[in-house]
Amino acid sequence: MRTPTRAAGTSTRRAGWGTYTLLALFSLVSLFPLLWTAVAASRTSTRLAATPPPFRLGRNLPRNLTIAWTDARLGEALANTALVAGAVAAGTVAFSTLAGFAFAKLRFRFKSALLLLVAGTMLIPPQLGVVPLYLLIARLRWTDELQAVVLPSLVSAFGVFFMRQHLQRALPSELLEAARVDGAGTVRTLWHVVLPAARPAMAVLAMLSFVAAWNDFFWPVLALTQTGNPTVQVALTGLGRGYVPDQSVVMAGALLGTLPLLVVLAVFGRHIVGGVMRGAVKGWVKG
């Protein structure tokens, strides 16, 4: 009697040299902007304007990093950005999970119309709401305050739709019915049943929201100033001003502003990719 060594319907294939060559090529193309930023930050502005441009690291990296850190007040800007991005990510995950669960598993009137309305807001450019939003925060005297950047971004239509799609597949309705039969209330069901099923998607949404809030430039540069409570993107705009801005210092500031994101990606990247892959496999199997 033969013992099956592999589950039915599953197979493994080893990638060939062509796959590795394509992955290496795409990796080099993806890393080139970061490598070029490091090279430019280690040179002088005069050398950057010369032909051919440099492709190796120079000796001015410590000097340019020091100037960028001091002139742009990057220490304070990094702390403000970490606070804003963390609050936005936490708020987006919390509110989007609750709203996504409601749209996925609860019954209420006008559910389909409200979901269509939420999804439709993704088609509206954010620039259309800038004027009334600025008038509102000016009336509240929140200009140049961090809550002016945090509060408008605490929930997003993408996050609600993302969590709704995940919970609709990952959370069987029979499990919710079993929890209700056992006497579990709404809060207990949410804590012991919904959140464990939503955890992979919550991790992915937290990472996406954190990166988006960290790199957000348009609204923070309108609501904040460089002399008040600047975020990294607002602080870096000061390095590029003047008649002849030092491009090597600007690149050094951009490199400092990117490093925290690389650290976050290195620490949580494995969990993010795992969450995305689990969601993709579930969608493929059930689709």
Short mmCIF file of C-alpha atoms in Angstrom, two decimals:
data_model
loop_
_atom_site.label_atom_id
_atom_site.label_comp_id
_atom_site.label_asym_id
_atom_site.label_seq_id
_atom_site.Cartn_x
_atom_site.Cartn_y
_atom_site.Cartn_z
CA MET A 1 0.00 0.00 0.00
CA ARG A 2 1.49 3.33 -1.07
CA THR A 3 1.42 6.19 1.39
CA PRO A 4 0.64 9.55 -0.20
CA THR A 5 3.45 12.01 0.50
CA ARG A 6 1.73 15.08 -0.86
CA ALA A 7 -1.77 16.40 -0.30
CA ALA A 8 -4.11 16.03 -3.22
CA GLY A 9 -4.43 19.14 -5.34
CA THR A 10 -1.16 20.68 -4.15
CA SER A 11 2.12 20.83 -6.01
CA THR A 12 5.45 22.56 -5.66
CA ARG A 13 7.61 23.86 -8.50
CA ARG A 14 11.11 25.19 -8.24
CA ALA A 15 11.74 28.55 -9.85
CA GLY A 16 14.15 28.53 -12.79
CA TRP A 17 17.03 30.87 -13.57
CA GLY A 18 14.75 33.07 -15.66
CA THR A 19 12.55 33.77 -12.63
CA TYR A 20 15.55 34.65 -10.49
CA THR A 21 16.94 36.90 -13.24
CA LEU A 22 13.65 38.80 -13.51
CA LEU A 23 13.40 39.14 -9.72
CA ALA A 24 16.97 40.45 -9.52
CA LEU A 25 16.27 42.93 -12.33
CA PHE A 26 13.09 44.24 -10.71
CA SER A 27 14.88 44.46 -7.34
CA LEU A 28 17.66 46.57 -8.83
CA VAL A 29 15.16 48.87 -10.56
CA SER A 30 13.16 49.23 -7.32
CA LEU A 31 16.24 49.94 -5.19
CA PHE A 32 17.85 52.38 -7.64
CA PRO A 33 16.02 55.53 -6.34
CA LEU A 34 17.11 54.75 -2.77
CA LEU A 35 20.69 54.02 -3.84
CA TRP A 36 20.80 57.21 -5.92
CA THR A 37 19.48 59.23 -2.95
CA ALA A 38 22.31 57.84 -0.79
CA VAL A 39 24.90 58.65 -3.48
CA ALA A 40 23.55 62.18 -3.97
CA ALA A 41 23.48 62.77 -0.21
CA SER A 42 27.18 61.90 0.01
CA ARG A 43 28.32 64.36 -2.68
CA THR A 44 28.38 68.11 -3.14
CA SER A 45 25.78 70.07 -5.11
CA THR A 46 28.45 71.01 -7.69
CA ARG A 47 29.39 67.37 -8.28
CA LEU A 48 25.73 66.41 -8.72
CA ALA A 49 25.39 68.97 -11.54
CA ALA A 50 28.48 67.65 -13.35
CA THR A 51 28.47 65.26 -16.32
CA PRO A 52 28.59 62.29 -15.98
CA PRO A 53 26.74 62.12 -12.65
CA PRO A 54 28.34 60.18 -9.77
CA PHE A 55 27.34 56.58 -9.09
CA ARG A 56 29.52 55.90 -6.04
CA LEU A 57 29.32 57.13 -2.48
CA GLY A 58 31.33 60.26 -1.62
CA ARG A 59 32.76 61.64 1.62
CA ASN A 60 30.23 64.36 2.47
CA LEU A 61 27.47 62.16 3.87
CA PRO A 62 28.04 62.96 7.60
CA ARG A 63 28.28 66.71 6.83
CA ASN A 64 25.12 66.79 4.73
CA LEU A 65 23.17 64.69 7.23
CA THR A 66 24.19 67.06 10.05
CA ILE A 67 23.14 70.15 8.08
CA ALA A 68 19.81 68.61 7.07
CA TRP A 69 19.10 67.44 10.63
CA THR A 70 19.81 70.92 12.06
CA ASP A 71 18.31 73.19 9.39
CA ALA A 72 15.08 71.23 8.90
CA ARG A 73 14.60 70.37 12.60
CA LEU A 74 14.24 66.75 11.54
CA GLY A 75 14.33 65.41 15.09
CA GLU A 76 11.12 67.22 16.00
CA ALA A 77 9.64 66.52 12.55
CA LEU A 78 10.29 62.77 12.87
CA ALA A 79 8.64 62.68 16.30
CA ASN A 80 5.59 64.59 14.96
CA THR A 81 5.35 62.31 11.92
CA ALA A 82 5.59 59.15 14.03
CA LEU A 83 2.80 60.47 16.27
CA VAL A 84 0.59 61.43 13.31
CA ALA A 85 1.21 58.22 11.33
CA GLY A 86 0.69 56.01 14.39
CA ALA A 87 -2.57 57.74 15.35
CA VAL A 88 -3.86 57.62 11.76
CA ALA A 89 -2.97 53.92 11.41
CA ALA A 90 -4.61 53.01 14.75
CA GLY A 91 -7.76 55.02 14.01
CA THR A 92 -8.07 53.70 10.47
CA VAL A 93 -7.72 50.08 11.59
CA ALA A 94 -10.20 50.45 14.47
CA PHE A 95 -12.95 52.33 12.61
CA SER A 96 -12.52 50.43 9.35
CA THR A 97 -12.73 47.06 11.14
CA LEU A 98 -15.97 48.03 12.89
CA ALA A 99 -17.52 49.47 9.74
CA GLY A 100 -16.26 46.57 7.61
CA PHE A 101 -17.79 44.04 10.02
CA ALA A 102 -21.11 45.87 9.93
CA PHE A 103 -21.19 45.92 6.14
CA ALA A 104 -20.04 42.29 5.88
CA LYS A 105 -22.15 40.48 8.50
CA LEU A 106 -24.86 42.72 10.02
CA ARG A 107 -28.30 43.44 8.62
CA PHE A 108 -29.66 46.99 8.57
CA ARG A 109 -31.69 49.23 6.28
CA PHE A 110 -30.07 50.84 3.24
CA LYS A 111 -26.97 48.65 3.69
CA SER A 112 -26.25 48.30 -0.04
CA ALA A 113 -26.86 52.00 -0.72
CA LEU A 114 -24.56 53.06 2.12
CA LEU A 115 -21.82 50.68 0.97
CA LEU A 116 -22.13 52.06 -2.56
CA LEU A 117 -21.89 55.58 -1.15
CA VAL A 118 -18.74 54.72 0.84
CA ALA A 119 -17.10 53.06 -2.16
CA GLY A 120 -18.09 56.00 -4.37
CA THR A 121 -16.17 58.47 -2.20
CA MET A 122 -12.95 56.83 -3.42
CA LEU A 123 -13.66 58.36 -6.84
CA ILE A 124 -13.63 61.94 -5.47
CA PRO A 125 -10.21 63.65 -5.65
CA PRO A 126 -9.07 64.79 -2.18
CA GLN A 127 -8.25 68.23 -3.59
CA LEU A 128 -11.98 68.99 -3.91
CA GLY A 129 -12.45 68.99 -0.15
CA VAL A 130 -9.42 71.07 0.78
CA VAL A 131 -11.11 74.51 0.91
CA PRO A 132 -14.04 73.58 3.22
CA LEU A 133 -11.71 71.45 5.35
CA TYR A 134 -9.26 74.32 5.77
CA LEU A 135 -12.08 76.74 6.64
CA LEU A 136 -13.28 74.25 9.26
CA ILE A 137 -9.91 73.83 10.99
CA ALA A 138 -9.35 77.59 10.84
CA ARG A 139 -12.66 78.17 12.62
CA LEU A 140 -11.66 75.56 15.22
CA ARG A 141 -8.24 77.31 15.58
CA TRP A 142 -6.44 74.06 14.71
CA THR A 143 -4.11 75.48 12.05
CA ASP A 144 -0.53 74.39 12.70
CA GLU A 145 -1.79 71.76 15.19
CA LEU A 146 -1.26 68.03 14.70
CA GLN A 147 -4.94 67.16 15.24
CA ALA A 148 -5.70 69.07 12.03
CA VAL A 149 -3.77 66.33 10.17
CA VAL A 150 -4.83 63.36 12.30
CA LEU A 151 -8.60 63.75 12.65
CA PRO A 152 -9.55 64.04 8.93
CA SER A 153 -7.62 60.80 8.23
CA LEU A 154 -8.92 58.53 11.02
CA VAL A 155 -11.11 56.53 8.66
CA SER A 156 -10.92 55.89 4.94
CA ALA A 157 -13.30 54.45 2.38
CA PHE A 158 -10.57 52.14 1.16
CA GLY A 159 -10.06 50.76 4.68
CA VAL A 160 -13.78 50.10 5.17
CA PHE A 161 -14.09 48.36 1.82
CA PHE A 162 -10.86 46.40 2.40
CA MET A 163 -11.98 45.08 5.80
CA ARG A 164 -15.49 44.33 4.51
CA GLN A 165 -14.10 42.19 1.69
CA HIS A 166 -11.77 40.32 4.05
CA LEU A 167 -14.37 39.63 6.76
CA GLN A 168 -16.96 38.50 4.25
CA ARG A 169 -14.61 35.68 3.18
CA ALA A 170 -12.72 34.94 6.41
CA LEU A 171 -15.62 35.02 8.92
CA PRO A 172 -18.32 32.35 8.40
CA SER A 173 -21.82 33.44 9.35
CA GLU A 174 -22.29 30.08 11.12
CA LEU A 175 -19.53 31.04 13.57
CA LEU A 176 -21.37 34.22 14.51
CA GLU A 177 -24.62 32.30 14.94
CA ALA A 178 -22.85 29.78 17.19
CA ALA A 179 -21.48 32.61 19.33
CA ARG A 180 -24.97 34.11 19.70
CA VAL A 181 -26.43 30.68 20.64
CA ASP A 182 -23.76 30.38 23.35
CA GLY A 183 -24.96 33.67 24.81
CA ALA A 184 -22.15 35.92 23.63
CA GLY A 185 -23.09 39.58 23.32
CA THR A 186 -21.99 41.97 20.61
CA VAL A 187 -18.83 43.13 22.40
CA ARG A 188 -17.77 39.59 23.34
CA THR A 189 -18.42 38.33 19.82
CA LEU A 190 -16.45 41.20 18.39
CA TRP A 191 -13.49 40.59 20.72
CA HIS A 192 -13.32 36.77 20.64
CA VAL A 193 -14.59 35.98 17.12
CA VAL A 194 -14.32 38.95 14.76
CA LEU A 195 -10.94 40.40 15.75
CA PRO A 196 -9.00 37.08 15.51
CA ALA A 197 -10.42 36.53 12.01
CA ALA A 198 -9.64 40.14 11.01
CA ARG A 199 -6.08 40.22 12.40
CA PRO A 200 -4.16 39.53 9.12
CA ALA A 201 -6.09 42.20 7.22
CA MET A 202 -5.75 44.62 10.15
CA ALA A 203 -1.95 44.23 10.02
CA VAL A 204 -1.90 44.93 6.27
CA LEU A 205 -4.21 47.94 6.63
CA ALA A 206 -2.15 49.32 9.52
CA MET A 207 1.02 49.12 7.45
CA LEU A 208 -0.57 50.74 4.40
CA SER A 209 -2.13 53.52 6.49
CA PHE A 210 1.12 54.20 8.36
CA VAL A 211 3.13 54.52 5.14
CA ALA A 212 0.46 56.69 3.48
CA ALA A 213 0.29 59.02 6.50
CA TRP A 214 4.09 59.20 6.72
CA ASN A 215 4.43 60.17 3.05
CA ASP A 216 1.40 62.49 2.96
CA PHE A 217 2.44 65.89 1.68
CA PHE A 218 -0.53 67.75 0.21
CA TRP A 219 -2.73 68.33 3.26
CA PRO A 220 0.07 68.64 5.91
CA VAL A 221 1.88 71.32 3.91
CA LEU A 222 -1.37 73.36 3.92
CA ALA A 223 -2.33 72.77 7.56
CA LEU A 224 1.13 72.95 9.19
CA THR A 225 4.11 75.29 9.05
CA GLN A 226 7.84 74.68 9.27
CA THR A 227 8.18 76.83 12.39
CA GLY A 228 5.27 75.27 14.30
CA ASN A 229 4.68 71.50 14.34
CA PRO A 230 6.08 70.26 11.03
CA THR A 231 5.97 66.69 9.80
CA VAL A 232 8.91 65.30 7.83
CA GLN A 233 7.44 66.21 4.45
CA VAL A 234 6.72 69.78 5.58
CA ALA A 235 10.18 70.15 7.13
CA LEU A 236 11.91 68.94 3.96
CA THR A 237 10.24 71.68 1.91
CA GLY A 238 12.39 74.20 3.79
CA LEU A 239 15.59 72.58 2.53
CA GLY A 240 14.58 73.10 -1.10
CA ARG A 241 13.82 76.81 -0.81
CA GLY A 242 16.16 79.69 -1.60
CA TYR A 243 17.74 80.98 -4.78
CA VAL A 244 20.25 78.12 -5.05
CA PRO A 245 19.17 75.19 -2.81
CA ASP A 246 21.85 72.64 -1.95
CA GLN A 247 20.50 69.49 -3.62
CA SER A 248 22.90 67.21 -1.72
CA VAL A 249 21.49 68.48 1.61
CA VAL A 250 17.94 68.00 0.29
CA MET A 251 18.82 64.41 -0.59
CA ALA A 252 20.34 63.90 2.85
CA GLY A 253 17.11 65.09 4.46
CA ALA A 254 15.07 62.78 2.21
CA LEU A 255 17.32 59.88 3.20
CA LEU A 256 16.79 60.59 6.90
CA GLY A 257 13.03 60.81 6.37
CA THR A 258 12.98 57.44 4.59
CA LEU A 259 15.03 55.45 7.10
CA PRO A 260 12.20 54.96 9.69
CA LEU A 261 9.95 53.51 6.99
CA LEU A 262 12.67 51.04 6.02
CA VAL A 263 13.00 49.98 9.66
CA VAL A 264 9.23 49.46 9.97
CA LEU A 265 9.18 47.48 6.72
CA ALA A 266 12.13 45.33 7.84
CA VAL A 267 10.45 44.54 11.19
CA PHE A 268 6.86 43.99 10.04
CA GLY A 269 7.32 43.19 6.34
CA ARG A 270 7.21 39.42 6.88
CA HIS A 271 3.89 39.65 8.74
CA ILE A 272 2.46 41.98 6.08
CA VAL A 273 3.39 39.68 3.21
CA GLY A 274 2.02 36.70 5.16
CA GLY A 275 -1.29 38.47 5.71
CA VAL A 276 -1.57 39.41 2.05
CA MET A 277 -0.76 35.88 0.93
CA ARG A 278 -3.26 34.29 3.34
CA GLY A 279 -5.97 36.60 2.05
CA ALA A 280 -5.05 35.83 -1.54
CA VAL A 281 -5.10 32.05 -0.93
CA LYS A 282 -8.51 32.22 0.79
CA GLY A 283 -9.92 34.31 -2.01
CA TRP A 284 -8.55 31.88 -4.60
CA VAL A 285 -9.86 28.78 -2.82
CA LYS A 286 -13.32 30.23 -2.21
CA GLY A 287 -13.50 31.97 -5.54
#
